[in-house]
Coordinates of C-alpha atoms and ligand atoms in Angstrom, one line a residue:
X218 CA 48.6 13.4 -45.4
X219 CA 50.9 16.5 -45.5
X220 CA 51.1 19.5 -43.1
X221 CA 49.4 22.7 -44.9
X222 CA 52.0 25.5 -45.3
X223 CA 50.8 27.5 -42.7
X224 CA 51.5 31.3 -42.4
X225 CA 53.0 32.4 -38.8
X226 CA 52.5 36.2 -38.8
X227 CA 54.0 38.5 -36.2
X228 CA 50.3 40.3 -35.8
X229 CA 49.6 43.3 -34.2
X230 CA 46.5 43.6 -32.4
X231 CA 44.3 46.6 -31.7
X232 CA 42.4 45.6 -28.7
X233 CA 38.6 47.4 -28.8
X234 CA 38.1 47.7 -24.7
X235 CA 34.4 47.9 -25.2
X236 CA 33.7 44.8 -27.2
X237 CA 35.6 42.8 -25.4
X238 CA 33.7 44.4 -21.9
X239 CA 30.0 43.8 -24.1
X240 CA 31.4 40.1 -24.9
X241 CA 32.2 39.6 -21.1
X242 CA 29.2 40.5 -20.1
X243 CA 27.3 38.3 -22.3
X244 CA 29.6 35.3 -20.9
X245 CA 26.8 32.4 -20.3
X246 CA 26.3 30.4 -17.3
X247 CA 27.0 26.9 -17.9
X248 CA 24.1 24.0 -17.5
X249 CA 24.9 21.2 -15.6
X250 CA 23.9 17.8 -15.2
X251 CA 25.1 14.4 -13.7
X252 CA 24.8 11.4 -14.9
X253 CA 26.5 8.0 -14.8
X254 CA 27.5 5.2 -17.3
X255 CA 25.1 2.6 -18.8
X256 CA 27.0 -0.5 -19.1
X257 CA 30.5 -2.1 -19.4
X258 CA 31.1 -2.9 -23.1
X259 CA 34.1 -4.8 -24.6
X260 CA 35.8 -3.6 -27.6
X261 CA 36.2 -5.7 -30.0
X262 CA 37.4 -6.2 -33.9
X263 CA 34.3 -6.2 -36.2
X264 CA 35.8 -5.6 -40.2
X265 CA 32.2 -4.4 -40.6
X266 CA 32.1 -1.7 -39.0
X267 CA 33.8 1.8 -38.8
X268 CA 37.5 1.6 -38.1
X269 CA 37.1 -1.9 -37.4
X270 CA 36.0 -2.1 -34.0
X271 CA 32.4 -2.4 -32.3
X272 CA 31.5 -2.3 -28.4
X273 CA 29.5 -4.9 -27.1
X274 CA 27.4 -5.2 -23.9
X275 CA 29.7 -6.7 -21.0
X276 CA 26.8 -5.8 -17.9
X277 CA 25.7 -3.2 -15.7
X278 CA 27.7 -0.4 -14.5
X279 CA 26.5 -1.9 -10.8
X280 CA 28.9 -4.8 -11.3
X281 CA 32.1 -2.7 -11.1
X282 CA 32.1 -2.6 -7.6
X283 CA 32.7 -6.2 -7.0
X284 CA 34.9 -6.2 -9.3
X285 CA 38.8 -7.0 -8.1
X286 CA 41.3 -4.7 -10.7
X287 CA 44.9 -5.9 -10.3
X288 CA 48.1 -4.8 -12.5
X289 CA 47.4 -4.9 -16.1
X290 CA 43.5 -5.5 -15.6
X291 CA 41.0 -3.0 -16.9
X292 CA 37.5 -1.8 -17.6
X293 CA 35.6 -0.1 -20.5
X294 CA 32.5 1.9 -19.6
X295 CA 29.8 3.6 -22.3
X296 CA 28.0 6.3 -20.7
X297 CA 25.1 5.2 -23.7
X298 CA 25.4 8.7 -25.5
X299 CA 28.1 11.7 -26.2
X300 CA 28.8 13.4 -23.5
X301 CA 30.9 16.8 -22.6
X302 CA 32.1 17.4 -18.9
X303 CA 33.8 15.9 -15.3
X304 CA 34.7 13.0 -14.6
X305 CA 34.4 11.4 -11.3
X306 CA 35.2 7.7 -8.9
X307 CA 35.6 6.3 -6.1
X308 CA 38.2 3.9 -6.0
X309 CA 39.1 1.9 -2.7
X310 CA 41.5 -0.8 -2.2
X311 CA 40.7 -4.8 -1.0
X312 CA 43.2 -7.6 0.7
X313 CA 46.3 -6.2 2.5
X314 CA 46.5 -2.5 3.3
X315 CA 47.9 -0.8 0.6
X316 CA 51.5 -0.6 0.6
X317 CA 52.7 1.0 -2.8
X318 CA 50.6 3.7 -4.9
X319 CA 47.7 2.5 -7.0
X320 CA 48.7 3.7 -10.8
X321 CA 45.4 4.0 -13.1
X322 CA 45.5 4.9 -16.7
X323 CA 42.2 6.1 -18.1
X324 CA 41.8 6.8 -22.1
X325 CA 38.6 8.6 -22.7
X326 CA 37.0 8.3 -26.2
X327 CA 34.3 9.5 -28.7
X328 CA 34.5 6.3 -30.4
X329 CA 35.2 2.6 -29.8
X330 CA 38.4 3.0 -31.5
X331 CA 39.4 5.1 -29.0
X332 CA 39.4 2.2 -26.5
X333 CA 41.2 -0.5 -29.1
X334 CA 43.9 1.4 -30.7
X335 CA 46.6 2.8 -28.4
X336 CA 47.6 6.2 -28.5
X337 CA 51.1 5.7 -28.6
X338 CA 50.9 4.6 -32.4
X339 CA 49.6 8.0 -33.3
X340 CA 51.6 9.8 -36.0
X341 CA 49.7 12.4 -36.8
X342 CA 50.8 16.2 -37.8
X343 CA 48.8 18.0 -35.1
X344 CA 49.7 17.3 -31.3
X345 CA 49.4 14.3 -30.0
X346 CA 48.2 16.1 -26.4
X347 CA 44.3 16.4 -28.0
X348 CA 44.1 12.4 -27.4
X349 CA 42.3 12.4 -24.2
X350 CA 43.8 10.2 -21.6
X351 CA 45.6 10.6 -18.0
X352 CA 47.9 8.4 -16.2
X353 CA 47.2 9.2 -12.3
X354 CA 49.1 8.4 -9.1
X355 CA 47.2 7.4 -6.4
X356 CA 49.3 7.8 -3.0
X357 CA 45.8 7.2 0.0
X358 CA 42.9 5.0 -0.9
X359 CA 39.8 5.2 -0.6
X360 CA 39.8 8.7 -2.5
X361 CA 36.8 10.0 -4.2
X362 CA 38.6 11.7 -7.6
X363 CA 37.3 14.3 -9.5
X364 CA 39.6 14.8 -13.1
X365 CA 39.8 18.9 -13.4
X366 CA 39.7 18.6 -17.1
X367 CA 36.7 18.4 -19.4
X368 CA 36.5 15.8 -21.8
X369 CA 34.7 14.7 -24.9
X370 CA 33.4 11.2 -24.5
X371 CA 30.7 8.4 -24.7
X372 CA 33.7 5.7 -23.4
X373 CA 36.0 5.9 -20.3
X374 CA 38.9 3.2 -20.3
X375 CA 40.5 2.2 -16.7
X376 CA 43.8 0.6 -16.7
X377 CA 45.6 -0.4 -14.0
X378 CA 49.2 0.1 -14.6
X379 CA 50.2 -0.7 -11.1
X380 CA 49.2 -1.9 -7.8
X381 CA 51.1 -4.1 -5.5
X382 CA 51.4 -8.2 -4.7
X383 CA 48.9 -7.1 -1.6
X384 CA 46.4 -5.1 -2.4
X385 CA 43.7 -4.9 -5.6
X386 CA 41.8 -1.6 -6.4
X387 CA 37.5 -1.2 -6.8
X388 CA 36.0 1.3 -8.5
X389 CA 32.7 2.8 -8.3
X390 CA 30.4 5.4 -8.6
X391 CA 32.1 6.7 -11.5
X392 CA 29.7 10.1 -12.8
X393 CA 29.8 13.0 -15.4
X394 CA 28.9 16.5 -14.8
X395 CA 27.7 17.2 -17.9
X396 CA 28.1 21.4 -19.5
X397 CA 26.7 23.1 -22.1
X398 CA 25.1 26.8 -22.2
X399 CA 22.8 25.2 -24.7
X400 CA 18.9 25.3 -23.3
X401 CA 17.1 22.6 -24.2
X402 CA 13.5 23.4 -23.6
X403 CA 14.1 26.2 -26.0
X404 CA 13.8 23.5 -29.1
X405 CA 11.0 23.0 -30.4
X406 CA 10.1 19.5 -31.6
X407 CA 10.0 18.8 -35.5
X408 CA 7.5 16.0 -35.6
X409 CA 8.8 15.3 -39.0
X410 CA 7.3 12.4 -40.8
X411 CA 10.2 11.5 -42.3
X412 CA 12.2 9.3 -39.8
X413 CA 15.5 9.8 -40.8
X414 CA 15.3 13.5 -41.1
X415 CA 13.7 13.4 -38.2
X416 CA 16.9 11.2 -36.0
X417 CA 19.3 13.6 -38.2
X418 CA 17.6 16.8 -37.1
X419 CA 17.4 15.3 -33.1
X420 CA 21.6 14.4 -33.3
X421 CA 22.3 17.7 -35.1
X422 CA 20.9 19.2 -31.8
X423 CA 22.7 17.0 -29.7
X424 CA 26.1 17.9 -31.6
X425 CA 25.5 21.6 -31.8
X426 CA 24.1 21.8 -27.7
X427 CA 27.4 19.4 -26.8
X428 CA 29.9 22.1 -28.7
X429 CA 27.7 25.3 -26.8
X430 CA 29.9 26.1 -24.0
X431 CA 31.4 29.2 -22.9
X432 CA 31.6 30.2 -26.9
X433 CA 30.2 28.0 -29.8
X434 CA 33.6 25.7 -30.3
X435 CA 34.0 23.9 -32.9
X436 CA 34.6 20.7 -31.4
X437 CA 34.2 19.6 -27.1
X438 CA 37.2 17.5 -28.1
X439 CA 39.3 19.5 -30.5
X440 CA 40.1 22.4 -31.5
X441 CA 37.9 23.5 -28.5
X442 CA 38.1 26.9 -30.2
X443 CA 35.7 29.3 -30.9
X444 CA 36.5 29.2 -35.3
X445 CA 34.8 31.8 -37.7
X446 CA 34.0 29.3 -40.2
X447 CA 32.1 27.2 -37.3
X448 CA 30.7 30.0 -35.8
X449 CA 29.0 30.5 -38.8
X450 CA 27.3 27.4 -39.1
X451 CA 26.6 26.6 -35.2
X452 CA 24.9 30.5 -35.0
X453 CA 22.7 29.4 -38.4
X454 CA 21.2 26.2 -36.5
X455 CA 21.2 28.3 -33.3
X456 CA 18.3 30.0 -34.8
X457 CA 16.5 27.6 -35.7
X458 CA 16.8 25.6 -32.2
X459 CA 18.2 27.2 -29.2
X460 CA 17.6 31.0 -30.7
X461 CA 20.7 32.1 -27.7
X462 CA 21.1 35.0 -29.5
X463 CA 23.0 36.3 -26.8
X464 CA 25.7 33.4 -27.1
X465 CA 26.5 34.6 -30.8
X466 CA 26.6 38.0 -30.4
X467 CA 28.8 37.3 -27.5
X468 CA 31.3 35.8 -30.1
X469 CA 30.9 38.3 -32.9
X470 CA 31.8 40.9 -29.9
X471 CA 35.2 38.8 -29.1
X472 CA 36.1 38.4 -32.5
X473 CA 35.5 42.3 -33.4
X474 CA 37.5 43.4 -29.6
X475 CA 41.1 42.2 -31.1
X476 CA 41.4 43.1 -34.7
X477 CA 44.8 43.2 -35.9
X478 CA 46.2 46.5 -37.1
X479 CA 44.5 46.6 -40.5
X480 CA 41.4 45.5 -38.9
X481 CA 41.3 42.1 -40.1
X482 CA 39.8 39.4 -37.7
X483 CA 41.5 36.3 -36.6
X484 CA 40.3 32.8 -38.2
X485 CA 40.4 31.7 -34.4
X486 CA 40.2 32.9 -30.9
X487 CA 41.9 31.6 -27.8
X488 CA 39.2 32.5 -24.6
X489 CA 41.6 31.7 -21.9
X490 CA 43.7 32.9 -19.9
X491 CA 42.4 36.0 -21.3
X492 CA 41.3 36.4 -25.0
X493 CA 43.8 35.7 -27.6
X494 CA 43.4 36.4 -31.3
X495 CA 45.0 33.4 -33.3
X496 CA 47.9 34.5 -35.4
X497 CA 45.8 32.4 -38.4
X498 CA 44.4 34.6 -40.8
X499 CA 42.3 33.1 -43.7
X500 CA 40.7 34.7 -46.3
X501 CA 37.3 33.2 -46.4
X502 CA 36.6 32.9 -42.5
X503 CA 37.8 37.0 -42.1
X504 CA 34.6 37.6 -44.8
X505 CA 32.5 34.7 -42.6
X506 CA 32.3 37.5 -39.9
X507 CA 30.6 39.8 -42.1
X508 CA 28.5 37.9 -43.5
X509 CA 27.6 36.2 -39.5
X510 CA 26.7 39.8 -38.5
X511 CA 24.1 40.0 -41.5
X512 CA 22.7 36.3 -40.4
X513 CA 22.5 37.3 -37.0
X514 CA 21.0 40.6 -37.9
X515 CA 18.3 38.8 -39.9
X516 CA 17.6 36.8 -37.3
X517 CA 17.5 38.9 -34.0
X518 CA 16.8 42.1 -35.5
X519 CA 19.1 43.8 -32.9
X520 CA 20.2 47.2 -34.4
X521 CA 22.5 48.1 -31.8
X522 CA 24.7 45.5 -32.3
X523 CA 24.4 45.7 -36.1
X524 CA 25.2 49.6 -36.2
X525 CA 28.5 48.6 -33.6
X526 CA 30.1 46.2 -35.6
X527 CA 29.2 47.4 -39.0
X528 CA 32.1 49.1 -39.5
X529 CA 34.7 45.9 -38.4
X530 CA 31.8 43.8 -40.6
X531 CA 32.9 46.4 -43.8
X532 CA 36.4 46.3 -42.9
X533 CA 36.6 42.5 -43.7
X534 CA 35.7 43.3 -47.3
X535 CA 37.4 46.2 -48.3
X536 CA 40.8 44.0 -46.9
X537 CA 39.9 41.1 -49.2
X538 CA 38.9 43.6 -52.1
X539 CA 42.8 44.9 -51.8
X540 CA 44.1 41.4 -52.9
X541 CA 42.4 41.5 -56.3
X542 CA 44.9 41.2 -59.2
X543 CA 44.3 43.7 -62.0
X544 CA 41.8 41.7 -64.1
X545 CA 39.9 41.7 -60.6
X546 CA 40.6 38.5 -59.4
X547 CA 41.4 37.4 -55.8
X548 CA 45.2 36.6 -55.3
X549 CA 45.9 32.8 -55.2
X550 CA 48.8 32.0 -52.9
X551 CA 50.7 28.6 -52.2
X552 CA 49.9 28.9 -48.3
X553 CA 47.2 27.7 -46.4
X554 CA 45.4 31.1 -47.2
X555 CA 41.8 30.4 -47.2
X556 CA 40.4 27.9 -46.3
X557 CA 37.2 26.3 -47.8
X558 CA 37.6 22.8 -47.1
X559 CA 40.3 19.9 -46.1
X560 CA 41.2 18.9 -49.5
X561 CA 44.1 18.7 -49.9
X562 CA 44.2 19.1 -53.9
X563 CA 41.4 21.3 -53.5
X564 CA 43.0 25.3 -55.6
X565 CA 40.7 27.5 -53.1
X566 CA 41.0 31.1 -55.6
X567 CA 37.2 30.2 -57.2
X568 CA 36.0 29.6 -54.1
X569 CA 37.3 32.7 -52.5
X570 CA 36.2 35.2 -55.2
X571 CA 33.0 33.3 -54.6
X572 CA 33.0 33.8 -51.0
X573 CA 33.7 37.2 -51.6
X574 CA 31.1 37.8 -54.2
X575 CA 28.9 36.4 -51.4
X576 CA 29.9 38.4 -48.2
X577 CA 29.4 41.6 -50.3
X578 CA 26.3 40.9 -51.5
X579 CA 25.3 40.9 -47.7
X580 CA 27.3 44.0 -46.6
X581 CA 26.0 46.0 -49.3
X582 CA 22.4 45.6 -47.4
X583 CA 24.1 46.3 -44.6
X584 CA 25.0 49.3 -45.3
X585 CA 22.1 50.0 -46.7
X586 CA 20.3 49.3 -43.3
X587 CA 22.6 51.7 -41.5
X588 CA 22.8 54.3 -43.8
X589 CA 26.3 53.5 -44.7
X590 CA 27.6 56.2 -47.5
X591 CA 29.7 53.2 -48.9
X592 CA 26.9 51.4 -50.4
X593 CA 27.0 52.6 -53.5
X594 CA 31.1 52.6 -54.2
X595 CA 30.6 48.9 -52.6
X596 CA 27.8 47.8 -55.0
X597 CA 30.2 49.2 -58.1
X598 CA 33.1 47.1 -56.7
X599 CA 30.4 44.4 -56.5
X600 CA 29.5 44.3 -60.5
X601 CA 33.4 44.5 -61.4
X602 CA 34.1 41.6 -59.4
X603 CA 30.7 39.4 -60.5
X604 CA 32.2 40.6 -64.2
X605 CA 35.7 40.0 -63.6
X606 CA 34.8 36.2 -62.3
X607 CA 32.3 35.3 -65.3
X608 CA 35.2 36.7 -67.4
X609 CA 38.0 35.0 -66.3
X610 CA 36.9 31.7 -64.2
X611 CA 33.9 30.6 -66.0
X612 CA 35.1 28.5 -68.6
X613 CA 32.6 28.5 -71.8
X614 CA 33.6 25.5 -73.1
X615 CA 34.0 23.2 -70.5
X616 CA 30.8 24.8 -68.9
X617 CA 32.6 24.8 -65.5
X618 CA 34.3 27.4 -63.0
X619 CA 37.8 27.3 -63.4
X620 CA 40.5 27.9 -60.6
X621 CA 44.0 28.9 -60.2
X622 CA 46.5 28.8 -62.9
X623 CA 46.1 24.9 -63.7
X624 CA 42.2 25.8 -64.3
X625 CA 41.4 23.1 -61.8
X626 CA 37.7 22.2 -61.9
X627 CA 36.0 21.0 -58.7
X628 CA 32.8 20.5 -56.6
X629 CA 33.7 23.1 -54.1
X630 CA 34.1 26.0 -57.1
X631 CA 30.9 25.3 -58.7
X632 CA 28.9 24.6 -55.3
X633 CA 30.5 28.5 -54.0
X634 CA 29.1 30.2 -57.2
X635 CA 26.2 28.7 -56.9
X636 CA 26.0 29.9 -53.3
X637 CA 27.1 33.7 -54.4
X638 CA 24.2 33.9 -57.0
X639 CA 26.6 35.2 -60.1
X640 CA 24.3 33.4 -62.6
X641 CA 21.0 33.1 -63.4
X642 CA 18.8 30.9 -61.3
X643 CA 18.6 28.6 -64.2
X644 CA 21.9 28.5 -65.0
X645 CA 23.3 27.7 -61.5
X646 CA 20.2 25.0 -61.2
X647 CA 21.4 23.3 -64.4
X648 CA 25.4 23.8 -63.2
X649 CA 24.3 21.5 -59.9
X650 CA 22.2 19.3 -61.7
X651 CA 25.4 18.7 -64.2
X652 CA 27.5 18.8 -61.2
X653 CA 25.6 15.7 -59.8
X654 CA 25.5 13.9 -63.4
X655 CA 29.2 14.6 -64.6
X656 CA 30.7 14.8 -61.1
X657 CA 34.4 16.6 -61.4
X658 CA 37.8 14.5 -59.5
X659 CA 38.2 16.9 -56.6
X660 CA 35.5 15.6 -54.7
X661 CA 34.5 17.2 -51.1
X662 CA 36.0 16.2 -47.5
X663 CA 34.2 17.2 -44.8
X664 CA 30.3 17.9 -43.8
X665 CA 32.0 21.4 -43.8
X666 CA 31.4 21.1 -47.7
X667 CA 28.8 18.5 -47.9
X668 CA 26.5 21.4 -46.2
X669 CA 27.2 23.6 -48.7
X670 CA 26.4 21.4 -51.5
X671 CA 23.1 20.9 -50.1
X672 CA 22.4 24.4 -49.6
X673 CA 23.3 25.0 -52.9
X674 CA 20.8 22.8 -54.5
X675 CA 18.5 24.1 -52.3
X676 CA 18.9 27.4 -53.2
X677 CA 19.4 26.8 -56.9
X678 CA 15.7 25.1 -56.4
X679 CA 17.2 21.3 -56.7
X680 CA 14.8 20.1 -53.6
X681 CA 14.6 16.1 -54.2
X682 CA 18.3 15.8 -54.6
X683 CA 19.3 18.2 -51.7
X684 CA 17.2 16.1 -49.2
X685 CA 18.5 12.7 -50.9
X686 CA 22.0 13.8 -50.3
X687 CA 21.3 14.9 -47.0
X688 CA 20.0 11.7 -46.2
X689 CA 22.5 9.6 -47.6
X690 CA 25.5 11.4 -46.0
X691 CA 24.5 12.5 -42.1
X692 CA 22.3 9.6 -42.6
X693 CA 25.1 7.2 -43.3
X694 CA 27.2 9.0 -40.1
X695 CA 24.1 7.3 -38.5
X696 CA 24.4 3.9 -39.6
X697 CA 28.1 4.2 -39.3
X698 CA 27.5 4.8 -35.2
X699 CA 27.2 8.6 -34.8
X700 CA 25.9 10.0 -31.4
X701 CA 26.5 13.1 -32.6
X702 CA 27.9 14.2 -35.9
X703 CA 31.7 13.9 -36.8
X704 CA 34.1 16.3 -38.2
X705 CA 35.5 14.3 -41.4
X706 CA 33.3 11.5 -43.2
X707 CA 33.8 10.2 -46.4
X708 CA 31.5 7.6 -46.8
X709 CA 34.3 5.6 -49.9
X710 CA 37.2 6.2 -47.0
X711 CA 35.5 5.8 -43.8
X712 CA 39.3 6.2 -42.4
X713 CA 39.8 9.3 -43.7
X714 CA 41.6 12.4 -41.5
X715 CA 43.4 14.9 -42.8
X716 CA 45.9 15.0 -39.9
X717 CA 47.4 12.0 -40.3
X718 CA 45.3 9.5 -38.1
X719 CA 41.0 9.3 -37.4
X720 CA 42.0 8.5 -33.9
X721 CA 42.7 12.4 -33.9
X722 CA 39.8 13.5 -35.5
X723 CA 36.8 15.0 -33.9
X724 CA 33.2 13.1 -33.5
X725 CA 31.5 15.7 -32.5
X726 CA 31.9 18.8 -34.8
X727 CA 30.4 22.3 -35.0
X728 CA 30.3 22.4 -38.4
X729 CA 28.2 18.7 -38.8
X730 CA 25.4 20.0 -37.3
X731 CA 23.4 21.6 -40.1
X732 CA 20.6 19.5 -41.2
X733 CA 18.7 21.0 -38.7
X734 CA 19.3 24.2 -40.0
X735 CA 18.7 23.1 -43.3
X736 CA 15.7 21.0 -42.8
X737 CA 13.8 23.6 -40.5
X738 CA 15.1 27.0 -42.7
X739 CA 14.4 25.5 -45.7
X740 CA 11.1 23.5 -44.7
X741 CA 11.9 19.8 -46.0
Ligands
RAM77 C1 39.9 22.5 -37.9 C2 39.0 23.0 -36.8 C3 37.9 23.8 -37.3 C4 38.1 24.4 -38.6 C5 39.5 24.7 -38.9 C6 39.8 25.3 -40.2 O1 41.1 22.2 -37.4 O2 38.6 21.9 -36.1 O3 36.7 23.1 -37.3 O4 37.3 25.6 -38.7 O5 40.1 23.4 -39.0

């Protein structure tokens, strides 16, 4: 798979002192909590299963400490569940005293793969440094060590590259410190007679509590970034578990604090050393903040922080009104400019307008709830554009939306104008319903997309097939091994990535935990 054309931009930003004071002050405290590994597993080659490889019981964890490791011997230990924290061992020596440096390699992985298919062999087109492992020099045994980075894991590899003719090493006592600013007792239990909505809802938790840190990230493994597009999605399940409304408007306050010069805000923040806008700038995650302040609005009621970042929340759309063309059409451009979803085929223009459509349909209330003199010129810019799209991208004939100049029809085009309520409701509930029947070739990649297609036949009033997909896709993640839910799955090319290897890829992803949104919000 190809590198997107990404735009590098030398940005100017306008830091806002106050929100970034109000976000800092909201900064949670993390949760901790220790706990150890379950059981030594092989990994092993099983055609059956995801990537090809299962793990498979190999004894307690208790048994590591009699165990002898000499050069080129190793261990594989499953913590039983995903995990995101510190890792710490002991590790001793036995026989002669030691006279060379004990060398231990340890690979740390979501998945079994992770263990079975070395690193080295990745090709992929983002860095190579997200693969979690760590090659460490040990000078003085015994030594308790404690790894200063976090990592992403159920499975911890230990390799030992090299010891000497005299001496073997033992490990024990190997522990995670587990982190998340996620509150469990806040979650209230579903109880849902449906057992498989009822695992899906209980793993969507786990994956949305494991990416809660010091922002919502997208993924404990990778990006490890606090993304609009996630952010949208982690705050709308937020509210329907953990309700730390504190935690999102924290993140609404970083993103608003450095704007660039225009006022647009970054697709992605950096947190550390200190807070870094991301010189990414895409099109549909800029109009994701506004339309995260109206969620969040809804959903806290908090009027303060509605009437503060109103005007950054407006700003987002009068930006992507300026790249109409004169028939009122967004811009489409030949760089990764919006973003939508990971494939790679995929023309994103129907989906933006869409997006657009959507995001002003929300600031338009918002204005309205703070009094805003630019509700009314917004609301006219609102029919042009709704005109403009029905005009233009809905072809009559083929009875799809149409995008970019080849008049490309897709799922995620229909599924967006479905989501931005340009037709009637029966019209859009007989667009899914075709959409399901006559389905078009540029399919969805990620469960970034697959959500939206099942909140679009939910909102278009499709119920049975909205819960039937649901089921069939997070549920299949299930059957496929999840512990919590992954970033890519495509359940006809279960090897799927589109950086150039699934050993990159992220299995525990933000924006894969929506079915408890959607099965709690929407009551299925
Ligand atoms: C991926 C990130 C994130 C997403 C962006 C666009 O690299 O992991 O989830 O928002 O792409």
């Amino acid at each position: 798979m190809e590198e997107p054309k990404m735009q590098t931009a030398s940005v100017v930003i306008k830091p806002n002192e106050e929100f970034i004071q109000e976000a800092e002050r909201l900064k949670p405290a993390l949760l901790k909590r220790k706990v150890e590994a379950v059981q030594l597993v092989n990994v092993v080659r099983d055609e059956a299963m995801i990537h090809g490889w299962k793990a498979e019981a190999a004894g307690e964890p208790a048994l590591l400490s009699a165990k002898e490791l000499g050069k080129g011997d190793s261990v594989i230990l499953d913590f039983g569940d995903h995990r995101v924290g510190y890792l710490a061992f002991d590790v001793s020596s036995v026989g002669s005293p030691p006279d060379a440096p004990l060398q231990l390699k340890l690979t740390i992985g979501e998945m079994p793969v992770e263990m079975a298919e070395p690193f080295s062999e990745y090709e992929g087109w983002i860095s190579s440094s997200w693969l979690q492992e760590e090659t460490l020099t040990i000078d003085v045994l015994p030594k308790r060590i404690e790894l200063p980075r976090r990592y992403s894991f159920r499975y911890v590899k230990f390799e030992v590259l090299a010891s000497s003719m005299k001496y073997r090493a033992i490990l024990d006592n190997i522990s995670c410190t587990m982190v998340t600013s996620a509150d469990i007792s806040q979650v209230e239990s579903l109880d849902h007679p449906d057992d498989m909505l009822e695992r899906i809802d209980r793993v969507s938790i786990r994956t949305l509590e494991d990416c809660m840190q010091e922002v919502f990230e997208d993924g404990p493994k990778r990006d490890r970034r606090l993304w609009l597009g996630d952010l949208r999605l982690q705050a709308l399940a937020n509210y329907e578990t953990f309700r730390n409304y504190d935690l999102v408007k924290r993140c609404l306050y970083l993103f608003a604090g450095v704007p660039d010069e225009k006022g647009n805000v970054s697709a992605n923040l950096f947190i550390e050393p200190t807070l870094i806008a991301d010189d990414t700038y895409l099109f549909d995650y800029s109009l994701f903040f506004t339309t995260s302040l109206f969620d969040y609005y809804t959903a806290s009621q908090d009027e303060k922080t509605l009437r503060a970042l109103w005007p950054t929340a407006r700003r987002q759309v009068e930006l992507a009104l300026e790249q109409l063309d004169d028939r009122g059409i967004v811009q489409d451009r030949q760089t990764w400019w919006s973003f939508i979803d990971w494939q790679m085929d995929l023309n994103k223009q129907a989906s933006s307008q869409a997006i657009l459509i959507y995001a002003l349909k929300r600031a338009i209330r918002m204005a309205v709830w703070v009094g805003c003199e630019s509700a009314g010129r917004l609301t006219e810019q609102l029919s042009a554009i709704e005109e403009a799209a029905l005009k233009h991208l809905w072809d009559g004939e083929l009875n799809w939306f149409v995008s970019g100049e080849q008049r490309q029809v897709s799922w995620a085009s229909q599924i967006w104008f479905v989501l931005a309520e340009v037709m009637p409701a029966g019209a859009n509930k007989e667009l899914m319903l075709r959409l399901l029947d006559t389905p078009p070739d540029i399919g969805l990649s990620t469960p970034y997309m697959h959500h939206h297609l099942v909140e679009a036949l939910l909102v278009s009033g499709c119920q049975e097939p909205a819960v039937a997909h649901l089921k069939a896709y997070w549920g299949g993640m299930l059957a496929d091994g999840a512990d919590t839910f992954w970033e890519l799955y495509d359940p006809d090319n279960k090897t799927f990535s589109p950086y150039g290897s699934y050993l990159i890829n992220s299995y525990c992803h933000a924006w894969s935990c929506t079915p408890t949104y959607l099965i709690r919000h929407y009551g299925l």
